[in-house]
PDB file of C-alpha atoms in Angstrom:
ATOM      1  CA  UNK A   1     -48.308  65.874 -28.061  1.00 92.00           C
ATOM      2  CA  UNK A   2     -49.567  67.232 -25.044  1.00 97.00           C
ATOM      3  CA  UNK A   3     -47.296  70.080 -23.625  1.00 98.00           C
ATOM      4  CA  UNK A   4     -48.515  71.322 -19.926  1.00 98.00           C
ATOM      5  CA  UNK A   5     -47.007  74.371 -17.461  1.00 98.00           C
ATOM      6  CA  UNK A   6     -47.367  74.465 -13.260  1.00 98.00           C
ATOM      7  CA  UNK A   7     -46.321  77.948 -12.621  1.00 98.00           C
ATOM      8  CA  UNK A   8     -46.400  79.190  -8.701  1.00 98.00           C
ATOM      9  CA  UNK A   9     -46.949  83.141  -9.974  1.00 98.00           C
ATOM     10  CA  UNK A  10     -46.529  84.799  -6.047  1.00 97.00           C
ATOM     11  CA  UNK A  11     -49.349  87.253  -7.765  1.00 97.00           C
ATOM     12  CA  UNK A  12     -50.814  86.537 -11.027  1.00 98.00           C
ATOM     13  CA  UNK A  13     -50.878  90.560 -11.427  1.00 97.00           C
ATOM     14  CA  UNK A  14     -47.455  90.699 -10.265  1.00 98.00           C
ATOM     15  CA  UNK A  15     -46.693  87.946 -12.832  1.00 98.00           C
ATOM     16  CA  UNK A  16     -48.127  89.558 -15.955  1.00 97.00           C
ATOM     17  CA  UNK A  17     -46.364  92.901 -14.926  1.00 98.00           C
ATOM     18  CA  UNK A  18     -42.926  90.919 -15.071  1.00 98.00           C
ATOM     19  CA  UNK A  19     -43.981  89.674 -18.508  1.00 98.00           C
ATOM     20  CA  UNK A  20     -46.002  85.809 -17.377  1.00 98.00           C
ATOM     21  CA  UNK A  21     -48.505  85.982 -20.065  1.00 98.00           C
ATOM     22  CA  UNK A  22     -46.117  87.050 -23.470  1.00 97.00           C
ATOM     23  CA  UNK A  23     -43.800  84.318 -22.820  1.00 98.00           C
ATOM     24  CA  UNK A  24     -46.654  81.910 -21.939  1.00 98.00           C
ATOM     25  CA  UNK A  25     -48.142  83.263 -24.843  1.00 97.00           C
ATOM     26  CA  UNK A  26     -44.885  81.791 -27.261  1.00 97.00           C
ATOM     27  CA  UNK A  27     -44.728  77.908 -25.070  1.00 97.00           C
ATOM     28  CA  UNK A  28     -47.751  76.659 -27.295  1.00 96.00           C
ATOM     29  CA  UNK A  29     -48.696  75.346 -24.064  1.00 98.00           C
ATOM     30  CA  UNK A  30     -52.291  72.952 -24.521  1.00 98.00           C
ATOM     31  CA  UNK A  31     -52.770  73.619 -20.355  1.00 98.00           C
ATOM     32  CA  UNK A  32     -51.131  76.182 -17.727  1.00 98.00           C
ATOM     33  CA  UNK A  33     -51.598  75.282 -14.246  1.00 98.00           C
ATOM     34  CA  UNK A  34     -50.791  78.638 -11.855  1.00 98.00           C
ATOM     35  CA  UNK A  35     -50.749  78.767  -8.555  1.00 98.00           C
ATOM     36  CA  UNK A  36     -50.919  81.998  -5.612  1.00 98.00           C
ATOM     37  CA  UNK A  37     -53.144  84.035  -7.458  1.00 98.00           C
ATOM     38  CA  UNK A  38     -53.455  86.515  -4.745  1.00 98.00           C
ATOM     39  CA  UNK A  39     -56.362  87.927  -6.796  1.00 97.00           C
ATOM     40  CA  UNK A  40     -60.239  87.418  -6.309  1.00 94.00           C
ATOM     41  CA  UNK A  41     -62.494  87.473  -9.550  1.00 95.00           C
ATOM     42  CA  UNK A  42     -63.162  90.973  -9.415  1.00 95.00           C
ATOM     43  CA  UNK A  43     -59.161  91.806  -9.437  1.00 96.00           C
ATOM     44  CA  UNK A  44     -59.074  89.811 -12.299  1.00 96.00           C
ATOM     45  CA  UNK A  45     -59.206  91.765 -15.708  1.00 96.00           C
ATOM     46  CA  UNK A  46     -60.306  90.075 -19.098  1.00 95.00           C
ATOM     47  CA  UNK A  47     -56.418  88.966 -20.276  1.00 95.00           C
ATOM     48  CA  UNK A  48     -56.219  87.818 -16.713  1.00 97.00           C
ATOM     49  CA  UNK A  49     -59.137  85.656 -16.708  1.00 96.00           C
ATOM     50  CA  UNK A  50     -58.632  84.545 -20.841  1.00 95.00           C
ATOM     51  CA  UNK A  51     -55.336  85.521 -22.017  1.00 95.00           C
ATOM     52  CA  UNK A  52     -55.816  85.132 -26.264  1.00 90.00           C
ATOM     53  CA  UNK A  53     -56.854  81.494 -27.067  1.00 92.00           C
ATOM     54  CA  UNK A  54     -56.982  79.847 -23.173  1.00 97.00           C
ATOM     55  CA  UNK A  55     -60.140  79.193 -21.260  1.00 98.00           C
ATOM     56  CA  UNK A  56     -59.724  79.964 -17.840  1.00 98.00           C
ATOM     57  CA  UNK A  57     -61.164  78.048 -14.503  1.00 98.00           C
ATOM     58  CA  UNK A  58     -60.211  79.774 -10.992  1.00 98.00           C
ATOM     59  CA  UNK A  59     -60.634  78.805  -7.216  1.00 98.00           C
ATOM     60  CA  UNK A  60     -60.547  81.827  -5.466  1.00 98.00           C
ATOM     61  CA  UNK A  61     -59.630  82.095  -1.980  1.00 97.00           C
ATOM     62  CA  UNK A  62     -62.057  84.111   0.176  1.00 96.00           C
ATOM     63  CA  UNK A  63     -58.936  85.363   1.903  1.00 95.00           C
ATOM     64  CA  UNK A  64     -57.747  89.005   0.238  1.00 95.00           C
ATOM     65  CA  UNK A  65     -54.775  88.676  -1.610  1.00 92.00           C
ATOM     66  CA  UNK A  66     -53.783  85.037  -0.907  1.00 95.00           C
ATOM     67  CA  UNK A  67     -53.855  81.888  -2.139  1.00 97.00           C
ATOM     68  CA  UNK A  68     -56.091  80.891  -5.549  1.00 98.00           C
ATOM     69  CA  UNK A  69     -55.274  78.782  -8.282  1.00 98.00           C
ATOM     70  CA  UNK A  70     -56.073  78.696 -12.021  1.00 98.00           C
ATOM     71  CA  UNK A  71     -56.004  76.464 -15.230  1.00 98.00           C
ATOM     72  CA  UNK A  72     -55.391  78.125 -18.470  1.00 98.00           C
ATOM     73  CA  UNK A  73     -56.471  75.244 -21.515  1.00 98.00           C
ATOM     74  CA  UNK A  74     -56.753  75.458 -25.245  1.00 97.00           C
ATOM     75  CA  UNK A  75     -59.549  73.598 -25.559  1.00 95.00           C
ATOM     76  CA  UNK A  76     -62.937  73.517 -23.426  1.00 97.00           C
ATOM     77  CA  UNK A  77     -62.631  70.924 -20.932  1.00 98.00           C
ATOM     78  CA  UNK A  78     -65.448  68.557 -20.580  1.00 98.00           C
ATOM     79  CA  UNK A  79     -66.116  69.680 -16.771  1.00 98.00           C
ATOM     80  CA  UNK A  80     -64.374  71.745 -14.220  1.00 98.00           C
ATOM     81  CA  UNK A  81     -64.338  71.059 -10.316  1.00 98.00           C
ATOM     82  CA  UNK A  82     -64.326  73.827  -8.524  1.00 98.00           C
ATOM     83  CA  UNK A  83     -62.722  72.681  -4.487  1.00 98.00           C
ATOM     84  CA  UNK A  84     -62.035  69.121  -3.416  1.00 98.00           C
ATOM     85  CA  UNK A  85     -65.030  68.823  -0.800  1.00 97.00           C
ATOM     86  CA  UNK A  86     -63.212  70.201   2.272  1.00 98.00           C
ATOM     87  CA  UNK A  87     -64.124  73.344   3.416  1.00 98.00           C
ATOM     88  CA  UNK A  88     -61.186  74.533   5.862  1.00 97.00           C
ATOM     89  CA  UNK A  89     -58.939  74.160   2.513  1.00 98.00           C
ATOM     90  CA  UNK A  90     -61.602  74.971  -0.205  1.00 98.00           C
ATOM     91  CA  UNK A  91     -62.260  78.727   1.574  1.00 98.00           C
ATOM     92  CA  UNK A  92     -58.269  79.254   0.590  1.00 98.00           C
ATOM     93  CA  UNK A  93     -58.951  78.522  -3.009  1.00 98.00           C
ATOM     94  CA  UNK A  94     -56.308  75.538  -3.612  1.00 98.00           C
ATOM     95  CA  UNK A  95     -57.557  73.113  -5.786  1.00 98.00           C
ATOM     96  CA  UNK A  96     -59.523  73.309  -9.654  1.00 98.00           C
ATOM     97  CA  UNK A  97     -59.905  70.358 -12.036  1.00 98.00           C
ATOM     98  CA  UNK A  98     -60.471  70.214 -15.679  1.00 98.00           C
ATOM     99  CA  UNK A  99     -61.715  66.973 -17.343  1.00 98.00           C
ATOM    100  CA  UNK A 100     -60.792  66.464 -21.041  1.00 97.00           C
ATOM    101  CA  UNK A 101     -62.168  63.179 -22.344  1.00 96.00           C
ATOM    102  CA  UNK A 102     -60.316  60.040 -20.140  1.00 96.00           C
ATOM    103  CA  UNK A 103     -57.656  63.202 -18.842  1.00 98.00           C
ATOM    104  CA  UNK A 104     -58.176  64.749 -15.844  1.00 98.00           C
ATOM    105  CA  UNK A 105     -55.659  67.815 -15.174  1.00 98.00           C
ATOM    106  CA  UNK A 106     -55.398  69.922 -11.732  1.00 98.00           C
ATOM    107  CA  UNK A 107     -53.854  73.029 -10.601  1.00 98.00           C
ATOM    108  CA  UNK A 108     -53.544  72.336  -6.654  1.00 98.00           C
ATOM    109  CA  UNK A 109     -51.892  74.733  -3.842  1.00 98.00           C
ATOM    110  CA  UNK A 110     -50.814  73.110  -0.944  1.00 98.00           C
ATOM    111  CA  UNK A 111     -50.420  75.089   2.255  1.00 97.00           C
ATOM    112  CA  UNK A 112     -46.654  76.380   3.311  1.00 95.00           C
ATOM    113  CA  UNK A 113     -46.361  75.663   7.397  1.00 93.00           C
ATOM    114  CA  UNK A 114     -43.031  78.063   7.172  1.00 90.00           C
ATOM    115  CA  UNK A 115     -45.158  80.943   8.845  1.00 89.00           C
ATOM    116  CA  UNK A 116     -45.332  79.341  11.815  1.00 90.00           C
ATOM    117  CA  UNK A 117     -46.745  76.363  14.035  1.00 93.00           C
ATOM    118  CA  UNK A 118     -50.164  77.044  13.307  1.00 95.00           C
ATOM    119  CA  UNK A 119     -49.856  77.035   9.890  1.00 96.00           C
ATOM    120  CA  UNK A 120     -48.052  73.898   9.966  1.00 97.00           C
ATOM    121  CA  UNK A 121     -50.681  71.938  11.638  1.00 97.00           C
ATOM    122  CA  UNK A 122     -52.822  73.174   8.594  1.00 97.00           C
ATOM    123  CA  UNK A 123     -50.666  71.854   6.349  1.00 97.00           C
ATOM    124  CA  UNK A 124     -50.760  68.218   8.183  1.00 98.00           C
ATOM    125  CA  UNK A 125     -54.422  68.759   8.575  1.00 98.00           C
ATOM    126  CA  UNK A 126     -54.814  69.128   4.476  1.00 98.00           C
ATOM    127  CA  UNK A 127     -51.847  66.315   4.143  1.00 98.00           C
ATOM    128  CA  UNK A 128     -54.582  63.966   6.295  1.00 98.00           C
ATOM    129  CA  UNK A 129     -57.453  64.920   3.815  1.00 98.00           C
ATOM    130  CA  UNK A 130     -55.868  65.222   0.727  1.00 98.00           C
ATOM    131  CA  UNK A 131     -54.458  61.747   0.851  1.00 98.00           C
ATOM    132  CA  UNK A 132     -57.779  60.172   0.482  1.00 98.00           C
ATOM    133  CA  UNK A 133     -59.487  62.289  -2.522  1.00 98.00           C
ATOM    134  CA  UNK A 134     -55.579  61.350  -4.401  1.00 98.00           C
ATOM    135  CA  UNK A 135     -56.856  57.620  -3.649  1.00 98.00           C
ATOM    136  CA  UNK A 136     -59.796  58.192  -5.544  1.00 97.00           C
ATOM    137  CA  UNK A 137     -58.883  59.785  -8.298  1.00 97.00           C
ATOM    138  CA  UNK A 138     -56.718  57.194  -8.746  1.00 96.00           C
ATOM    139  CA  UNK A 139     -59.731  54.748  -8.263  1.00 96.00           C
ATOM    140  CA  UNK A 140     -61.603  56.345 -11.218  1.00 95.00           C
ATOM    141  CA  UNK A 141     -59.193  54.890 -13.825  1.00 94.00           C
ATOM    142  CA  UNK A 142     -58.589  58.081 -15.426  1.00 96.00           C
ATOM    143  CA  UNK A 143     -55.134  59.384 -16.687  1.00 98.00           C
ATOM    144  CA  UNK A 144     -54.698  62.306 -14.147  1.00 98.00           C
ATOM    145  CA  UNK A 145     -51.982  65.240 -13.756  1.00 98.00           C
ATOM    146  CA  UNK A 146     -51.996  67.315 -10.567  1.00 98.00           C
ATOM    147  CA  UNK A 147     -49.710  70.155 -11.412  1.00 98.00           C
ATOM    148  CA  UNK A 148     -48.511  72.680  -8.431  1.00 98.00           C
ATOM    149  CA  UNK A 149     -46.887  73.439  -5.501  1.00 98.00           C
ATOM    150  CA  UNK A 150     -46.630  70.822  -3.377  1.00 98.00           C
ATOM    151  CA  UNK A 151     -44.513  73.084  -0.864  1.00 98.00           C
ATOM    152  CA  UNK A 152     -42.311  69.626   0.069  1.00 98.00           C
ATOM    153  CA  UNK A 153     -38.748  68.094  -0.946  1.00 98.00           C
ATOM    154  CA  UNK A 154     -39.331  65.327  -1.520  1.00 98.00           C
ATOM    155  CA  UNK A 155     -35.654  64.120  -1.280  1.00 98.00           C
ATOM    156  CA  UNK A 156     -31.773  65.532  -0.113  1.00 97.00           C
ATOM    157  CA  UNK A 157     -31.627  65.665  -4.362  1.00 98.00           C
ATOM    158  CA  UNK A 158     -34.601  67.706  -4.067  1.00 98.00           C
ATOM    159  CA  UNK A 159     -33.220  71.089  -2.134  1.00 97.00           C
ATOM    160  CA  UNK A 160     -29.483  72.109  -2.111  1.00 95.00           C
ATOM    161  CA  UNK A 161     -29.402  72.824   2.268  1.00 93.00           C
ATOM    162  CA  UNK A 162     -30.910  69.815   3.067  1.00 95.00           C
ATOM    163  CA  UNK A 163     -28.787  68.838   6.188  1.00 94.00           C
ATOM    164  CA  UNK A 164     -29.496  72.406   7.291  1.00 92.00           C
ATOM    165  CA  UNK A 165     -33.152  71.950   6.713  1.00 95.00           C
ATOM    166  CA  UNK A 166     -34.055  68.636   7.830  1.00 95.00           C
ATOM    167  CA  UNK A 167     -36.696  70.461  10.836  1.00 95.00           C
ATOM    168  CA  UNK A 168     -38.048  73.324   9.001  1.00 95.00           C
ATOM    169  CA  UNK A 169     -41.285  72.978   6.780  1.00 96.00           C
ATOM    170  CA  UNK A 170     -41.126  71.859   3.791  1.00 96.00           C
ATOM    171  CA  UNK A 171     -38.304  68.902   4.277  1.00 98.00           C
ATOM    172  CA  UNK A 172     -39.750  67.487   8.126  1.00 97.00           C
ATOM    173  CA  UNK A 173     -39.461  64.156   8.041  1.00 97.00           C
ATOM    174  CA  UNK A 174     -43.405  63.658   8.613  1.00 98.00           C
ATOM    175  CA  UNK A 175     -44.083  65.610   5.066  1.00 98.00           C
ATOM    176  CA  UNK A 176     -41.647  63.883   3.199  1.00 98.00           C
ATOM    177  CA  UNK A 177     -43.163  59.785   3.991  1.00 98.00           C
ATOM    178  CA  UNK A 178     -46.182  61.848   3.288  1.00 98.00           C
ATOM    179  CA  UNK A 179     -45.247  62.485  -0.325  1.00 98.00           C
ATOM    180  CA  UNK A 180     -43.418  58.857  -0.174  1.00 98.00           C
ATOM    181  CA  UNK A 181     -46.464  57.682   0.638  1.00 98.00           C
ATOM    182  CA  UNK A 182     -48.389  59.723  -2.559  1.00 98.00           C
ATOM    183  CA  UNK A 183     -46.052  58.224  -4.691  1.00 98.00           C
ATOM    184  CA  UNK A 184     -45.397  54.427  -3.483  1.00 98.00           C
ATOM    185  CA  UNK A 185     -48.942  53.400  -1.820  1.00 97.00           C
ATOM    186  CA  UNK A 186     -51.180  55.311  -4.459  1.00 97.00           C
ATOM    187  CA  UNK A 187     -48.482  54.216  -6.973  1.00 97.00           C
ATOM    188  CA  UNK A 188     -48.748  58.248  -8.616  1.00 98.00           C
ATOM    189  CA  UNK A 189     -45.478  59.066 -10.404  1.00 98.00           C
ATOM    190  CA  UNK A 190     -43.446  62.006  -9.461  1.00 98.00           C
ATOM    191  CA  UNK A 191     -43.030  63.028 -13.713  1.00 98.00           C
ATOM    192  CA  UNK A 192     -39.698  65.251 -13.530  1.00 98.00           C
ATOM    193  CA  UNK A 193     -37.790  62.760 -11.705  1.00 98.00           C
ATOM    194  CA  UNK A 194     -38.945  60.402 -13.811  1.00 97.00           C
ATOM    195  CA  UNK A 195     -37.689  61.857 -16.738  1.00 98.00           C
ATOM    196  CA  UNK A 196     -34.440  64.292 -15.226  1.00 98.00           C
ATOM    197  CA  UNK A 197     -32.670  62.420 -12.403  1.00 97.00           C
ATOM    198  CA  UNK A 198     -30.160  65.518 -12.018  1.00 97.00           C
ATOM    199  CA  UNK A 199     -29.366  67.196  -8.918  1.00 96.00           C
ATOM    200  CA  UNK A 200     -29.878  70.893  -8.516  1.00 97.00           C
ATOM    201  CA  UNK A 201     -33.206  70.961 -10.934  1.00 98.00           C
ATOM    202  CA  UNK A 202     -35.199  73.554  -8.491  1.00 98.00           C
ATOM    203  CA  UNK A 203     -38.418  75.361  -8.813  1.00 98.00           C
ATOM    204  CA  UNK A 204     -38.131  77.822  -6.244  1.00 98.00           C
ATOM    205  CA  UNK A 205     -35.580  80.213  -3.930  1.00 97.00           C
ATOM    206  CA  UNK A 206     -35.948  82.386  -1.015  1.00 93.00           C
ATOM    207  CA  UNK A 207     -36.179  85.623  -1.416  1.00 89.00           C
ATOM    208  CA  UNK A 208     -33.142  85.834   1.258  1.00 85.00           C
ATOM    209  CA  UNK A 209     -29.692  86.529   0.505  1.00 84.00           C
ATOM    210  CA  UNK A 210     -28.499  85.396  -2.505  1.00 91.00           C
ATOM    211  CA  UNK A 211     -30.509  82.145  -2.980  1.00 93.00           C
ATOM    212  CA  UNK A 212     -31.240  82.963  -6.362  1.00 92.00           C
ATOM    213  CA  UNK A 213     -27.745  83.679  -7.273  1.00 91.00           C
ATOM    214  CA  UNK A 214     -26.081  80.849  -5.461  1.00 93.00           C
ATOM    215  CA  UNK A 215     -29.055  78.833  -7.186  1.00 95.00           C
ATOM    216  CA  UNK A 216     -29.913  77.543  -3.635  1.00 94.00           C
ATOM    217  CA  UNK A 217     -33.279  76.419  -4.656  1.00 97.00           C
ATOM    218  CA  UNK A 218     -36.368  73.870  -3.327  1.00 98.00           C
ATOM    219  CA  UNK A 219     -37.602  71.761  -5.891  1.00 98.00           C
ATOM    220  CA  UNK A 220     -41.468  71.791  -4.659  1.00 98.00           C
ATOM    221  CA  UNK A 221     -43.362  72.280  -7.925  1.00 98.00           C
ATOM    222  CA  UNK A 222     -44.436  68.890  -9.498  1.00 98.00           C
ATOM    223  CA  UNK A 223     -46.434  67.160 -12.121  1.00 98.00           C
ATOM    224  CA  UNK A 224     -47.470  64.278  -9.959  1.00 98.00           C
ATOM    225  CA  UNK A 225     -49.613  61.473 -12.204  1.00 98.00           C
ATOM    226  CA  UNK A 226     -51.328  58.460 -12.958  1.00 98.00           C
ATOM    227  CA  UNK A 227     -48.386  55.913 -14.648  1.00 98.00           C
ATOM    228  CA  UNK A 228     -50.089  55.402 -17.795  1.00 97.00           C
ATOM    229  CA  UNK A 229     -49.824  59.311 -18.765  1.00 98.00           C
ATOM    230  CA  UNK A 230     -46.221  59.740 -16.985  1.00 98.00           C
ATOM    231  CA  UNK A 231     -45.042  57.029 -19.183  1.00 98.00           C
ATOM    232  CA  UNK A 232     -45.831  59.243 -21.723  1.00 98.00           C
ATOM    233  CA  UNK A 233     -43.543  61.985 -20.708  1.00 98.00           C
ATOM    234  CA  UNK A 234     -41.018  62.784 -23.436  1.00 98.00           C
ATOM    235  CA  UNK A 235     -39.530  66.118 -21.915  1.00 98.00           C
ATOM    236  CA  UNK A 236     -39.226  68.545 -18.704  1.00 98.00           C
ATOM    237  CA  UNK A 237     -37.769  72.021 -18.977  1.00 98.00           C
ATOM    238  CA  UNK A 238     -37.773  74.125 -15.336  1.00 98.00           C
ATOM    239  CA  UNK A 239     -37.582  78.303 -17.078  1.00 98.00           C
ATOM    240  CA  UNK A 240     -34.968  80.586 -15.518  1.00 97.00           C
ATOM    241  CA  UNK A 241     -34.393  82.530 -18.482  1.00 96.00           C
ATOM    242  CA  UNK A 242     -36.631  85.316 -17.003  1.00 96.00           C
ATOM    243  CA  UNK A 243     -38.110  85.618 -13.277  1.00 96.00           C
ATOM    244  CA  UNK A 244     -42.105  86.101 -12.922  1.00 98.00           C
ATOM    245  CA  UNK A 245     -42.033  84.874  -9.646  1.00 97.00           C
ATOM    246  CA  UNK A 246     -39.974  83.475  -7.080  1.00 97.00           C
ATOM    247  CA  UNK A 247     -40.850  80.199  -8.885  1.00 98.00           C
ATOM    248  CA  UNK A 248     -39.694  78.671 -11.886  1.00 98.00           C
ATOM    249  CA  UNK A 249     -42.089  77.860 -14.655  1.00 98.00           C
ATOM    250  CA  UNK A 250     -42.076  74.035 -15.122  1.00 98.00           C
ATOM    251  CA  UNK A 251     -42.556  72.915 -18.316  1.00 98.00           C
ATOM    252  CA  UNK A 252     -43.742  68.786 -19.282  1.00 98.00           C
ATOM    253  CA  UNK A 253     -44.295  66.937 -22.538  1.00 98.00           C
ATOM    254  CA  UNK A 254     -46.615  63.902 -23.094  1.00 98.00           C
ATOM    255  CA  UNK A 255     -46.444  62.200 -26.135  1.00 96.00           C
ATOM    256  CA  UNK A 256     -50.687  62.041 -25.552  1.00 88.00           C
ATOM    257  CA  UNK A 257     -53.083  63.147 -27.869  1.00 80.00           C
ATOM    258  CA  UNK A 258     -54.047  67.057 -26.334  1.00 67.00           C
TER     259      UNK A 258
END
């Protein structure tokens, strides 16, 4: 059994204030994929950077405070890629990969364009280059998990406002055939769905109002993979019990060999 976590941490010292690494610590987790570090390697203390029996592997962004991503794993992976080859997106630290034998797992970031227009034509700029290093992972005939926070619905099921949100980021029409696209034309399996075909399974709420409350949530975290390992998937759990972050731990089992 294979059990792997995406956690979006909004601060991974903010997270393991609010408690992150004990419960982590209890999930017998073989791989934790975090995302929004916010920290660069000198923020990061020694449970930080190897909480009790994890490796760690971190892409820093050379931004202060912003951005990163991490993979917490059990066992030493076989390599670890640092950055995908694109410099405007590897300077925000959004992308690490850990090989274990045919398995290749990822912790990946993409950007939010809610800030504003700029930051939205970054996210369709990364969209354009991302596409083609997903194609060739998939070309290596590897089993591969990219764990994260995609930062699109993919679907109406996929955010409770959807009518109300069909023009801001994160649900434009554009971003959404984008993610169609990930899923149809590379033929990469959107896991949760997969398993859970519920409505009103979200991963993260605004910090507005009473979005937590009202459980008026985004589902934008994802364990997106190859369909030989998704196959495999036996169960997903999304963690509300506690709040680290203003994301939901996401929790998937693979009846694969860790």
């Amino acid at each position: 059994m294979l059990k792997i976590i995406s956690a979006n941490l909004n601060g991974v010292r903010s997270a393991a204030k609010k408690g992150f690494f004990e419960w982590m610590a209890k999930q017998d987790a073989d791989v934790v994929c975090v995302q929004e570090l916010k920290a660069q390697a000198a923020d990061m203390s020694p449970d930080l950077l190897s909480p009790s029996g994890y490796f760690g592997h971190f892409h820093y962004a050379e931004k202060k405070g912003y951005s990163g991503v991490g993979i917490y794993s059990r066992i030493k992976a076989d390599s670890v890629v640092i950055g995908f080859g694109c410099p405007e997106f590897d300077a925000e630290g959004r992308y690490v990969e850990c090989n274990f034998g045919n398995l290749s797992v990822i912790s990946v970031y993409c950007p939010s364009g809610s800030s504003g227009p700029e930051r939205q034509l970054a996210k369709f700029r990364f969209m354009e280059v991302f596409m083609p290093h997903l194609a060739d992972l998939k070309a290596r005939g590897r089993e591969v998990i990219l764990c994260g926070d995609w930062n699109i619905a993919h679907k109406e099921i996929d955010l409770k406002n959807w009518k109300g949100n069909k023009k801001n980021s994160g649900f434009l029409p554009e971003e959404r055939a984008w993610l169609t696209s990930v899923f149809d034309d590379l033929d990469l399996v959107d896991v949760f769905r997969r398993v859970d075909t519920r409505a009103e399974q979200y991963t993260w709420w605004s910090n507005r109002g009473q979005a937590w409350a009202k459980n008026v949530g985004w589902r934008i975290d994802y364990h997106v993979a190859t369909p030989g390992i998704a196959a495999t998937a036996t169960a997903v759990s999304i963690y509300k019990d506690e709040r680290f972050s203003d994301h939901a731990p996401l929790t998937i089992e693979y009846a694969h060999d860790a």
